[in-house]
Amino acid sequence: MVSMKDIALACDVSVATVSKALNNHKDVGEDTKVRIRETAKEMGYFPNSSARALRTNRSYNIGVLFVDEAQSGLTHDYFASVLDSFKVTVEKHGYDLTFINCNKDNKNRMSYLEHSRYRGLEGVIIACVPFDDLEVLDLVNSDLPVVTIDHLFDNRMAVISDNVKGISDLLRYIYKQGHRKIAYIHGQNTSVSRNRLVSFYKTVEELGLSIPDEYIVDGKYREVKHTQIMTNQILDLQDPPTCIIFPDDLSAVGGMNAINARGLKIPEDISIVGYDGISIASRIEPKLTTIRQDTKLMGRRAAEKLISLIEKPKSTLIEHIVIEGKLIEGKSVCKR
Amino acid sequence: MVSMKDIALACDVSVATVSKALNNHKDVGEDTKVRIRETAKEMGYFPNSSARALRTNRSYNIGVLFVDEAQSGLTHDYFASVLDSFKVTVEKHGYDLTFINCNKDNKNRMSYLEHSRYRGLEGVIIACVPFDDLEVLDLVNSDLPVVTIDHLFDNRMAVISDNVKGISDLLRYIYKQGHRKIAYIHGQNTSVSRNRLVSFYKTVEELGLSIPDEYIVDGKYREVKHTQIMTNQILDLQDPPTCIIFPDDLSAVGGMNAINARGLKIPEDISIVGYDGISIASRIEPKLTTIRQDTKLMGRRAAEKLISLIEKPKSTLIEHIVIEGKLIEGKSVCKR
DNA sequence: TAAAAGTACGAAAACGATTAAGTAACAAAA
DNA sequence: TTTTGTTACTTAATCGTTTTCGTACTTTTA
């Protein structure tokens, strides 16, 4: 590895001058600057991030905290897509992405916060984690710049999908197609689910609908098996609905199976809608009507805001950015 | 941030002694060791990875190179799943994962290799990239420990899915169900595709089948649109096949749409199979017959081997690990 | 009892960068 | 001519570790 010392030797100047030349300081002669720069390039010099980080306290490294059943959230379409966009944006700004180790059953492990400090992470994106976890709260309450996805903390940056508008749009669309008996299988008790549920009730009221309690059932995100059971439960009702809203696209696929197994036709016998707009939604038959969340924009805004928080903490407004989704009209809802 | 200096001060010993106590060197008194350890814990000490890396040349950081159309491979179910398992395993061994910046349109960007050196990465996992890219080759030909997924380089560690056995198993299964007219839409020209194709021809011969050229068509991985076109092309043949093998599960879903659109029934009118065994395969109707690749095992073995390569380079055998997939019998192939 | 060996620590250099402070050399202003 | 300023560098300290070498002291051995 060629270091500044090597360049200094080759150019017959001091290491300090090399550093200043490469960092474009004013107190280096123009000709020397050029000479040093060229030599550096020729010799294939690249800075040593550890040395730089040690001295300057800047690592240009951002942490990713994604913890799901599969340990990383990587296999979670929606979050993976947000992360992907986040990654592209931070890289444009010269930052790198490092996973925060979330292997909880290691002895002598560090907490998320400790690990972040150990690696000198300058900021953290948190998504897809149990937000009531003590370690997560520790991280959130630290002085580290943090941006959360789809969860709100006071005084912390957040980027969230507009679930209120999403559910409202979805419901109004279904209503417009003539449906009046609409069931809603909602996800586990998270802030996202709560927002959607509140929006559901509010829209129901605004539309003047009356939805029986049996139509609102506890479901789980991305759980095919469980969703099938809940779907059957709904279909077994004396007066079943004409449309079911599923917690997400994947579980909607699960629901479809239960419906198909009964010999019912979608959408003629029963209409369904999903949520997320992940790729699978448009690839199944019938094409699923759903809300496509703008994951690209979410990732980008999260990255921009986090970097702003890192680089100009004073002038960066802490805000909750709400990103609207878009209704994707498939073939899974029919006119009534 | 509390450093060794603080602990030294508190314990009234030198920094050297603190370091040695924490690293369990022999030349520190047992009682002093305990005292230092306890103080460190009390004060909430954690090492500074930059300082340590600078001094020891060990970063305990592994690079991830995933480049697909979406810039990261994260949204690629199969690879995301391998990466997830890889991540869990390296974390167990105390390593962290950092993405290698692959934002190609940055001026003044570093090459993959340069970036790896800049961050002091100790090894790299490469998957889901164009393996003929010059920068990738540069990285592969460097002295950095490298493990590739689903691609073979001489003298480099690789973990690959057993595509030869996979395609053979699939074909034999279809044959056993009574099919004789079998079409194969294969993926782009990569080593994976070539292996599969060779295995296809070999098995065809072993089974004594005779497959007309029109049954073998160029397809694309994970491309719904393109797959639909190719599927239609096949269905338009004078003598269409009774079963189609798709490049992967996702494109199989695309093919299903084309088939459904013609009013044909799966599997009665035409049988189909996919490849990968990603979650969607079991969630669609009819359940897709496919080869499930053992992504968990692939990720784990890749991690173990890479770490072994890092920690004991001399005694680690460079090998190509082949991981068998498993035939998942769905409902998309019927008896003939 | 003197020499050799072992134990428990400390001093200092090193890793590769950044930066405050210092210093020549020269030019411009008094 | 002296003073002041500017330019273009260098010196040296520093970040937080690790590690080699040295040293005082104690214990064992001849």
XYZ file of C-alpha atoms (C1' of nucleotides) in Angstrom:
732
model
C 0.000 0.000 0.000
C 1.441 3.296 -1.074
C 1.098 5.984 1.575
C 1.661 9.712 1.677
C 5.133 9.037 2.937
C 5.986 7.329 -0.348
C 4.661 10.227 -2.354
C 6.515 12.701 -0.159
C 9.720 10.780 -0.756
C 9.151 10.623 -4.490
C 8.344 14.320 -4.740
C 10.981 15.397 -2.249
C 8.543 17.262 -0.043
C 7.149 16.659 3.434
C 4.168 14.477 4.197
C 2.295 17.557 5.323
C 2.675 19.138 1.929
C 1.386 16.005 0.268
C -1.657 15.988 2.488
C -2.347 19.613 1.804
C -1.834 19.241 -1.905
C -4.271 16.352 -2.101
C -6.802 18.151 0.031
C -6.406 21.267 -2.028
C -5.257 23.620 0.725
C -4.214 27.102 -0.281
C -0.709 27.131 1.117
C 0.865 24.867 -1.475
C 2.369 26.122 -4.718
C 0.330 25.421 -7.810
C 3.155 23.587 -9.562
C 3.942 21.469 -6.491
C 0.282 20.624 -6.198
C 0.140 19.353 -9.743
C 3.375 17.427 -9.341
C 2.147 15.738 -6.167
C -1.248 14.949 -7.612
C 0.229 13.359 -10.673
C 2.703 11.314 -8.707
C -0.088 10.155 -6.430
C -2.124 9.006 -9.364
C 0.847 7.322 -10.995
C 1.761 5.478 -7.836
C -1.828 4.393 -7.378
C -2.299 6.171 -4.096
C -5.544 6.002 -2.181
C -6.087 7.280 1.332
C -6.335 4.934 4.260
C -9.783 5.376 5.707
C -8.765 4.119 9.133
C -5.979 6.636 9.502
C -8.164 9.420 8.246
C -11.055 8.424 10.462
C -8.799 8.184 13.474
C -7.424 11.636 12.951
C -10.488 13.480 11.747
C -13.217 11.561 13.489
C -15.003 11.194 10.187
C -15.545 7.723 8.822
C -17.844 8.463 5.893
C -19.596 5.337 6.928
C -23.292 4.960 7.610
C -24.882 2.128 9.533
C -27.840 0.053 8.471
C -30.061 -1.506 11.069
C -32.482 -3.971 9.533
C -33.616 -6.801 11.721
C -36.349 -9.110 10.631
C -37.082 -12.770 11.066
C -34.408 -13.473 8.490
C -31.959 -11.354 10.509
C -31.522 -8.583 8.013
C -34.593 -7.369 6.225
C -32.760 -8.136 3.034
C -35.310 -10.648 1.979
C -38.076 -8.181 2.586
C -38.962 -6.821 -0.832
C -40.293 -3.485 0.265
C -37.475 -2.611 2.667
C -34.800 -4.055 0.402
C -36.030 -1.704 -2.249
C -35.885 1.299 0.067
C -32.412 0.304 1.188
C -31.277 -0.063 -2.374
C -32.282 3.464 -3.219
C -30.774 4.698 0.039
C -27.503 3.025 -0.837
C -27.307 4.560 -4.273
C -27.830 8.016 -2.840
C -25.327 7.847 0.008
C -22.730 6.429 -2.344
C -23.179 9.430 -4.587
C -22.170 11.545 -1.600
C -19.088 9.486 -0.831
C -20.463 7.497 2.057
C -20.367 3.768 2.502
C -22.871 1.455 4.096
C -22.085 -1.000 6.865
C -24.514 -3.346 8.522
C -24.881 -3.029 12.243
C -24.323 -6.486 13.625
C -27.574 -7.794 14.962
C -26.568 -11.242 15.966
C -28.180 -11.136 19.367
C -26.969 -14.468 20.661
C -23.282 -13.693 20.650
C -21.630 -13.530 24.025
C -19.669 -10.365 24.537
C -21.544 -8.688 21.733
C -21.926 -4.948 21.531
C -25.238 -3.192 21.592
C -26.331 -1.444 18.426
C -25.092 1.854 19.806
C -21.793 0.444 20.998
C -21.264 -1.185 17.674
C -21.993 2.062 15.895
C -19.407 3.863 17.995
C -16.909 1.062 17.574
C -17.116 1.489 13.827
C -17.302 5.238 14.037
C -20.537 5.322 12.089
C -21.676 8.831 11.374
C -25.346 8.076 11.093
C -27.781 5.227 11.042
C -30.820 4.245 9.063
C -33.267 2.151 11.014
C -35.998 0.159 9.385
C -37.842 -3.022 9.809
C -36.967 -3.518 13.482
C -39.010 -3.969 16.647
C -39.152 -0.321 17.598
C -39.795 -1.048 21.254
C -36.533 -2.961 21.604
C -34.430 -1.341 24.328
C -31.288 -1.376 22.236
C -33.085 0.312 19.392
C -34.371 2.977 21.761
C -30.862 3.447 23.084
C -29.649 4.113 19.585
C -32.526 6.422 18.803
C -31.949 8.405 21.967
C -28.230 8.786 21.377
C -26.598 11.805 19.796
C -26.041 9.901 16.567
C -27.889 11.172 13.504
C -30.687 8.733 12.881
C -33.402 8.353 10.315
C -36.173 5.840 10.745
C -38.265 4.347 7.999
C -41.965 3.925 8.599
C -41.836 4.712 12.272
C -42.084 8.013 14.108
C -40.065 9.126 17.091
C -40.330 12.641 18.426
C -37.373 14.810 17.501
C -35.977 12.221 15.141
C -35.871 12.252 11.415
C -38.317 9.877 9.787
C -39.413 8.962 6.314
C -42.741 7.269 6.190
C -45.074 6.038 3.581
C -48.397 7.843 3.549
C -50.499 5.032 4.924
C -53.344 7.327 5.815
C -53.820 8.506 2.273
C -53.013 5.044 0.949
C -55.758 3.244 2.810
C -58.153 6.079 2.175
C -57.461 5.996 -1.575
C -57.817 2.263 -1.640
C -61.069 2.268 0.246
C -62.537 5.055 -1.847
C -61.575 3.234 -5.006
C -63.263 0.061 -3.816
C -66.302 2.080 -2.815
C -66.421 3.689 -6.215
C -66.502 0.263 -7.819
C -69.728 -0.266 -5.970
C -68.563 -2.332 -3.015
C -70.221 -1.704 0.345
C -69.282 -4.804 2.281
C -65.539 -4.464 2.715
C -63.375 -6.527 5.052
C -59.976 -5.483 6.288
C -57.295 -7.888 7.421
C -54.726 -5.640 9.046
C -51.135 -6.281 10.128
C -49.607 -6.606 13.571
C -49.780 -3.737 16.024
C -47.182 -1.306 14.704
C -47.433 2.384 14.023
C -47.963 1.624 10.358
C -50.865 -0.682 11.127
C -52.383 1.779 13.548
C -52.231 4.594 11.016
C -53.888 2.458 8.422
C -56.581 1.299 10.788
C -57.404 4.798 11.948
C -57.533 5.943 8.353
C -59.752 3.006 7.503
C -62.284 3.875 10.188
C -62.195 7.537 9.313
C -62.785 6.889 5.632
C -65.521 4.404 6.431
C -67.270 7.144 8.335
C -66.743 9.736 5.633
C -68.197 7.373 3.080
C -71.105 6.653 5.348
C -70.359 2.948 5.320
C -71.228 0.618 8.119
C -68.726 -2.168 8.525
C -69.518 -4.968 10.985
C -66.835 -5.834 13.522
C -66.354 -9.297 12.059
C -65.009 -7.676 8.901
C -62.018 -6.225 10.751
C -59.623 -8.999 11.660
C -56.122 -9.257 13.077
C -53.735 -10.440 10.424
C -50.007 -10.600 9.978
C -47.732 -9.076 7.389
C -46.263 -11.420 4.814
C -47.716 -14.499 6.481
C -49.320 -16.685 3.878
C -50.523 -19.428 6.198
C -52.073 -17.137 8.768
C -53.676 -15.035 6.104
C -55.323 -18.085 4.595
C -56.879 -18.930 7.938
C -58.165 -15.398 8.410
C -59.485 -15.327 4.876
C -61.407 -18.531 5.437
C -62.758 -17.125 8.660
C -64.111 -14.152 6.751
C -65.525 -16.247 3.927
C -67.299 -18.413 6.495
C -69.315 -15.490 7.797
C -73.070 -15.648 7.302
C -72.898 -12.448 5.343
C -69.429 -12.357 3.778
C -67.958 -9.192 2.293
C -67.601 -8.541 -1.429
C -64.050 -7.256 -1.102
C -61.123 -7.941 1.194
C -58.210 -5.621 1.912
C -55.044 -7.560 2.770
C -52.123 -6.257 4.859
C -49.718 -6.551 1.936
C -49.297 -8.066 -1.511
C -47.637 -11.229 -0.329
C -50.365 -12.113 2.103
C -52.887 -11.201 -0.576
C -51.402 -14.003 -2.617
C -51.990 -16.251 0.368
C -55.545 -15.078 0.528
C -55.991 -15.775 -3.148
C -55.124 -19.392 -2.572
C -57.783 -19.751 0.094
C -60.299 -18.154 -2.228
C -59.310 -20.279 -5.210
C -59.436 -23.412 -3.091
C -63.121 -22.744 -2.478
C -63.753 -22.504 -6.152
C -64.511 -18.811 -5.907
C -63.466 -16.500 -8.722
C -61.483 -13.313 -8.280
C -62.770 -10.676 -8.797
C -66.271 -11.807 -9.812
C -67.127 -13.680 -6.629
C -64.904 -11.731 -4.330
C -62.630 -8.800 -4.979
C -59.310 -8.316 -3.230
C -56.626 -5.663 -2.881
C -53.107 -5.743 -1.510
C -50.642 -3.125 -0.328
C -46.995 -2.343 -1.192
C -46.886 -2.655 -4.939
C -43.945 -5.030 -4.940
C -43.089 -6.679 -8.208
C -45.120 -9.789 -7.574
C -48.342 -7.778 -7.532
C -48.225 -7.158 -11.250
C -47.055 -10.653 -12.068
C -49.896 -12.661 -10.683
C -53.203 -13.389 -12.280
C -55.396 -11.486 -11.900
C -53.100 -8.487 -11.622
C -53.445 -7.219 -8.085
C -54.929 -3.844 -7.293
C -52.695 -2.310 -4.666
C -50.972 0.797 -3.374
C -47.467 1.092 -4.725
C -45.207 2.704 -2.189
C -42.550 4.957 -3.687
C -39.561 3.108 -2.288
C -37.086 4.881 -4.555
C -38.114 8.267 -3.292
C -38.239 7.097 0.298
C -34.688 5.787 0.167
C -33.399 8.870 -1.556
C -35.014 11.340 0.805
C -33.867 9.339 3.815
C -30.297 9.412 2.522
C -30.340 13.102 1.699
C -31.741 14.026 5.068
C -29.378 11.811 7.004
C -26.361 13.245 5.210
C -27.631 16.728 5.788
C -27.985 15.867 9.457
C -24.391 14.667 9.496
C -22.889 17.543 7.571
C -24.888 20.487 8.834
C -26.605 19.412 12.032
C -27.449 22.967 13.063
C -29.321 23.999 9.983
C -31.094 20.748 9.288
C -34.698 20.669 10.211
C -35.851 17.524 11.938
C -38.981 16.541 10.131
C -41.224 13.663 9.304
C -41.279 13.211 5.584
C -44.392 11.595 4.275
C -44.173 9.951 0.875
C -47.353 9.318 -1.017
C -48.051 5.965 -2.597
C -49.949 5.440 -5.791
C -53.008 3.383 -6.465
C -52.244 0.677 -9.003
C -55.397 -0.484 -10.655
C -55.166 -4.182 -11.395
C -57.856 -6.659 -12.245
C -58.615 -7.929 -8.774
C -61.535 -5.620 -8.063
C -64.665 -5.683 -10.186
C -67.606 -3.375 -10.516
C -70.634 -4.165 -8.411
C -15.637 8.213 23.872
C -13.657 6.531 26.590
C -10.266 5.314 25.438
C -7.553 3.143 26.903
C -5.896 6.276 28.202
C -8.883 6.923 30.437
C -8.796 3.410 31.801
C -5.044 3.618 32.348
C -5.541 6.809 34.298
C -8.325 5.331 36.374
C -6.365 2.167 37.151
C -3.060 3.944 37.592
C -1.260 1.806 35.061
C 0.156 2.467 31.607
C -1.812 2.309 28.395
C 0.316 -0.631 27.345
C -0.795 -2.610 30.342
C -4.430 -1.831 29.623
C -4.071 -3.039 26.085
C -2.373 -6.201 27.217
C -4.919 -6.849 29.922
C -7.829 -6.486 27.522
C -6.160 -8.666 24.941
C -5.342 -11.237 27.558
C -1.585 -11.207 27.203
C 0.409 -13.295 29.645
C 2.638 -10.594 31.019
C 0.020 -8.866 33.159
C -0.765 -9.862 36.741
C -4.007 -11.688 37.213
C -5.356 -9.182 39.727
C -4.413 -6.206 37.545
C -6.098 -7.861 34.623
C -9.342 -8.243 36.537
C -9.161 -4.690 37.837
C -8.611 -3.272 34.354
C -11.321 -5.400 32.791
C -13.868 -4.353 35.352
C -13.008 -0.687 35.063
C -13.264 -0.937 31.301
C -16.711 -2.427 31.554
C -17.821 0.120 34.116
C -16.601 3.010 32.034
C -18.313 1.598 28.971
C -15.144 1.144 27.014
C -15.166 -0.208 23.484
C -12.196 -0.293 21.173
C -11.853 2.093 18.298
C -11.871 0.014 15.160
C -10.028 2.633 13.132
C -7.128 2.823 15.537
C -6.948 -0.906 15.802
C -7.166 -1.397 12.063
C -4.495 1.215 11.494
C -2.111 -0.461 13.856
C -2.820 -4.113 13.167
C -3.885 -3.979 9.563
C -6.974 -5.959 10.475
C -10.345 -4.361 9.939
C -12.639 -7.296 10.605
C -14.617 -5.944 7.731
C -15.737 -7.871 4.680
C -16.864 -6.334 1.420
C -19.989 -7.163 -0.513
C -20.069 -6.690 -4.234
C -23.558 -7.053 -5.638
C -24.348 -5.147 -8.776
C -27.544 -5.670 -10.637
C -29.881 -3.500 -12.588
C -31.105 -2.080 -9.305
C -27.500 -1.312 -8.346
C -27.216 -3.746 -5.498
C -28.762 -7.128 -5.960
C -30.704 -6.455 -2.822
C -33.982 -6.700 -4.585
C -32.970 -10.002 -6.070
C -34.694 -12.623 -3.943
C -32.261 -15.424 -4.504
C -29.076 -13.433 -3.938
C -30.561 -11.433 -1.099
C -31.258 -14.697 0.616
C -27.696 -15.933 0.131
C -26.347 -12.634 1.381
C -28.564 -12.771 4.406
C -27.208 -16.138 5.432
C -23.672 -14.970 4.655
C -24.179 -11.968 6.892
C -25.404 -14.004 9.829
C -22.389 -16.275 9.622
C -19.690 -13.621 9.335
C -21.251 -11.712 12.198
C -20.952 -14.788 14.362
C -17.216 -14.637 13.713
C -16.938 -10.967 14.610
C -16.792 -9.568 11.117
C -18.877 -6.783 9.692
C -20.210 -6.295 6.204
C -19.664 -3.212 4.085
C -20.952 -2.642 0.593
C -18.402 -1.901 -2.049
C -19.511 1.274 -3.714
C -20.634 0.503 -7.198
C -21.837 3.858 -8.303
C -20.070 3.832 -11.626
C -20.933 7.315 -12.748
C -19.107 9.181 -10.030
C -16.130 11.194 -11.152
C -13.042 10.444 -9.124
C -14.528 7.184 -7.953
C -12.384 4.303 -6.906
C -12.390 0.948 -8.607
C -13.763 -1.971 -6.657
C -10.255 -2.999 -5.700
C -9.183 0.492 -4.743
C -12.280 0.899 -2.674
C -11.621 -2.392 -0.926
C -8.117 -1.268 -0.045
C -9.309 2.147 1.026
C -11.615 0.513 3.549
C -9.096 -2.129 4.474
C -11.521 -4.898 3.639
C -10.116 -8.287 4.476
C -12.116 -10.232 1.956
C -14.887 -9.862 -0.552
C -17.941 -11.803 -1.575
C -18.888 -11.320 -5.187
C -22.250 -12.235 -6.572
C -24.695 -11.093 -9.107
C -22.257 -9.005 -11.140
C -21.165 -9.024 -14.764
C -18.193 -11.325 -14.324
C -16.466 -10.067 -17.446
C -16.297 -6.530 -16.099
C -12.675 -5.402 -16.003
C -12.971 -4.002 -12.510
C -14.416 -7.254 -11.267
C -11.558 -9.166 -12.872
C -9.105 -6.773 -11.255
C -10.577 -7.566 -7.889
C -10.639 -11.282 -8.547
C -7.013 -11.258 -9.651
C -5.827 -9.302 -6.640
C -4.331 -10.840 -3.529
C -7.529 -10.206 -1.586
C -9.414 -13.260 -0.370
C -12.430 -13.583 -2.604
C -15.364 -15.908 -2.831
C -17.721 -15.823 -5.773
C -21.264 -17.037 -5.824
C -22.474 -18.962 -8.833
C -19.454 -18.236 -10.961
C -16.168 -20.080 -11.316
C -12.719 -18.575 -11.610
C -9.641 -20.749 -11.569
C -7.799 -20.634 -8.274
C -10.547 -18.693 -6.579
C -12.994 -19.854 -3.989
C -16.508 -20.318 -5.285
C -19.815 -21.510 -3.978
C -22.183 -22.539 -6.677
C -25.570 -24.049 -6.872
C -25.612 -27.462 -8.507
C -27.255 -26.435 -11.726
C -26.185 -29.580 -13.496
C -27.969 -31.844 -11.065
C -30.799 -29.352 -10.741
C -31.704 -29.303 -14.404
C -31.158 -33.019 -14.678
C -33.468 -33.726 -11.741
C -36.065 -31.414 -13.136
C -35.948 -32.927 -16.584
C -36.069 -36.483 -15.262
C -39.028 -35.614 -13.092
C -40.888 -34.153 -16.030
C -39.987 -37.197 -18.102
C -41.267 -39.474 -15.386
C -44.598 -37.682 -15.465
C -44.860 -38.820 -19.047
C -43.811 -35.683 -20.907
C -41.752 -36.142 -24.065
C -42.137 -32.764 -25.722
C -40.287 -30.424 -23.391
C -39.311 -26.845 -24.163
C -36.568 -24.935 -22.369
C -36.430 -21.169 -22.109
C -32.955 -20.512 -20.749
C -31.375 -17.394 -19.285
C -28.733 -15.070 -20.669
C -25.293 -16.381 -21.506
C -23.661 -16.780 -18.093
C -21.803 -19.703 -16.630
C -24.940 -20.706 -14.768
C -26.972 -20.755 -17.974
C -24.277 -22.663 -19.819
C -24.086 -25.305 -17.120
C -27.793 -25.750 -17.179
C -27.937 -25.948 -20.924
C -25.157 -28.514 -21.132
C -26.864 -30.545 -18.449
C -30.138 -30.244 -20.325
C -28.680 -31.626 -23.530
C -26.842 -34.372 -21.696
C -29.937 -35.488 -19.854
C -32.002 -35.318 -23.010
C -29.562 -37.708 -24.580
C -29.493 -40.013 -21.586
C -33.258 -40.172 -21.618
C -33.249 -40.829 -25.321
C -35.417 -37.813 -25.989
C -35.369 -35.884 -29.196
C -36.019 -32.208 -28.695
C -36.498 -30.016 -31.779
C -34.410 -26.846 -31.941
C -37.467 -24.612 -31.740
C -38.040 -25.877 -28.209
C -34.794 -24.325 -26.977
C -35.148 -20.562 -26.864
C -33.109 -17.641 -25.560
C -34.817 -16.128 -22.578
C -33.889 -13.736 -19.802
C -33.806 -14.133 -16.074
C -36.534 -12.386 -14.117
C -37.948 -10.699 -17.194
C -41.690 -11.073 -17.218
C -42.355 -9.249 -20.472
C -39.701 -10.981 -22.489
C -40.683 -14.343 -21.107
C -44.267 -13.810 -22.179
C -43.143 -13.162 -25.736
C -40.984 -16.275 -25.769
C -43.773 -18.315 -24.269
C -46.158 -17.190 -26.961
C -43.575 -18.003 -29.588
C -43.409 -21.535 -28.243
C -47.153 -21.919 -27.977
C -47.496 -20.753 -31.573
C -45.427 -23.657 -32.862
C -47.185 -26.157 -35.100
C -46.362 -28.868 -32.644
C -46.133 -27.181 -29.265
C -44.534 -28.874 -26.235
C -46.466 -30.286 -23.303
C -44.138 -28.768 -20.746
C -41.996 -25.632 -20.523
C -38.958 -25.098 -18.305
C -38.513 -21.438 -17.389
C -35.236 -19.757 -16.405
C -36.516 -18.927 -12.927
C -39.660 -18.721 -10.826
C -40.329 -15.090 -11.523
C -40.261 -15.469 -15.268
C -42.354 -18.609 -14.862
C -45.021 -16.368 -13.397
C -44.695 -14.249 -16.517
C -45.109 -17.310 -18.638
C -48.176 -18.313 -16.689
C -49.832 -15.085 -17.663
C -49.233 -15.715 -21.345
C -50.650 -19.196 -20.963
C -53.667 -18.055 -18.997
C -54.343 -15.306 -21.500
C -54.816 -17.962 -24.180
C -57.349 -19.727 -22.062
C -55.038 -22.667 -21.550
C -55.055 -24.484 -18.227
C -51.964 -25.241 -16.149
C -51.048 -28.051 -15.831
C -53.726 -29.874 -17.852
C -53.137 -28.120 -21.161
C -49.535 -27.284 -20.603
C -47.224 -28.017 -17.685
C -44.540 -25.627 -16.472
C -41.630 -25.583 -14.051
C -39.491 -22.790 -12.623
C -36.117 -22.617 -10.951
C -34.887 -21.044 -7.669
C -37.564 -21.975 -5.175
C -38.056 -18.432 -3.966
C -41.008 -17.774 -1.736
C -43.319 -16.756 -4.530
C -43.139 -20.238 -6.061
C -45.192 -21.759 -3.303
C -47.586 -18.870 -3.113
C -48.979 -18.903 -6.576
C -51.716 -21.054 -7.963
C -51.009 -23.689 -9.063
C -48.053 -24.172 -6.750
C -44.989 -24.112 -8.938
C -42.792 -27.159 -9.382
C -39.238 -25.901 -9.143
C -35.728 -26.500 -7.850
C -35.197 -24.856 -4.508
C -31.637 -23.690 -4.160
C -30.247 -23.984 -0.664
C -29.432 -20.314 -0.182
C -28.913 -20.665 3.561
C -26.230 -23.267 3.111
C -24.625 -21.381 0.242
C -24.316 -18.212 2.297
C -22.980 -20.066 5.298
C -20.393 -22.058 3.416
C -19.256 -18.974 1.529
C -18.781 -17.126 4.812
C -16.946 -19.951 6.515
C -14.609 -20.422 3.611
C -13.888 -16.735 3.190
C -13.074 -16.351 6.870
C -10.884 -19.392 6.741
C -9.113 -17.857 3.774
C -8.580 -14.685 5.774
C -7.452 -16.295 8.984
C -5.421 -19.218 7.727
C -4.587 -18.566 4.100
C -1.888 -21.240 3.981
C -3.953 -24.148 5.121
C -7.180 -23.284 3.367
C -7.901 -25.274 0.295
C -9.206 -23.297 -2.630
C -12.182 -25.235 -3.843
C -15.405 -24.965 -5.708
C -18.214 -25.875 -3.395
C -21.268 -27.212 -5.119
C -24.507 -27.020 -3.210
C -27.343 -29.265 -4.272
C -30.808 -27.903 -4.755
C -33.957 -29.811 -4.065
C -36.854 -30.604 -6.330
C -40.024 -29.075 -4.981
C -43.032 -30.865 -6.362
C -45.830 -28.398 -6.905
C -48.986 -28.724 -8.946
C -47.754 -27.216 -12.174
C -46.823 -30.488 -13.875
C -49.394 -33.160 -14.570
C -49.155 -36.768 -15.592
C -49.343 -37.539 -19.272
C 26.079 -16.043 47.596
C 26.192 -14.934 42.969
C 24.251 -15.841 38.590
C 20.356 -17.044 35.858
C 15.560 -17.050 35.021
C 11.010 -15.447 35.509
C 7.354 -11.941 36.476
C 4.973 -7.652 35.960
C 5.045 -3.701 34.406
C 6.407 0.955 31.599
C 8.525 3.805 27.742
C 8.388 4.659 23.258
C 7.767 3.812 18.461
C 4.691 2.805 14.981
C 0.409 2.617 11.855
C -1.189 6.886 8.067
C -3.293 10.685 8.016
C -4.373 16.007 9.449
C -3.251 20.475 11.205
C -1.539 24.178 14.272
C 2.447 26.554 14.621
C 6.870 27.820 13.092
C 10.328 29.464 9.578
C 12.813 30.776 5.730
C 12.779 33.566 1.456
C 11.279 37.207 -0.914
C 8.359 41.314 -2.098
C 6.021 45.440 -0.890
C 5.338 49.296 2.106
C 7.154 52.662 5.516
C 16.864 50.597 5.347
C 13.797 48.587 8.344
C 9.315 46.787 8.846
C 5.493 44.239 7.484
C 3.299 40.852 4.731
C 2.920 37.047 1.753
C 4.150 32.655 -0.053
C 5.548 28.033 0.308
C 6.947 25.128 2.693
C 8.501 21.991 7.308
C 8.182 20.379 12.133
C 5.910 18.125 15.339
C 1.860 16.823 17.803
C -2.113 14.140 17.583
C -5.887 10.500 16.973
C -6.242 5.221 19.829
C -4.234 1.230 19.485
C -0.482 -2.564 19.547
C 4.014 -4.275 20.312
C 8.981 -4.421 20.960
C 12.243 -3.651 24.113
C 13.929 -2.363 28.504
C 13.929 -2.494 33.543
C 13.130 -3.296 38.221
C 12.082 -6.734 41.267
C 11.518 -11.470 42.852
C 12.502 -16.262 42.693
C 15.146 -20.195 41.462
C 19.386 -22.563 40.561
C 24.352 -23.644 40.810
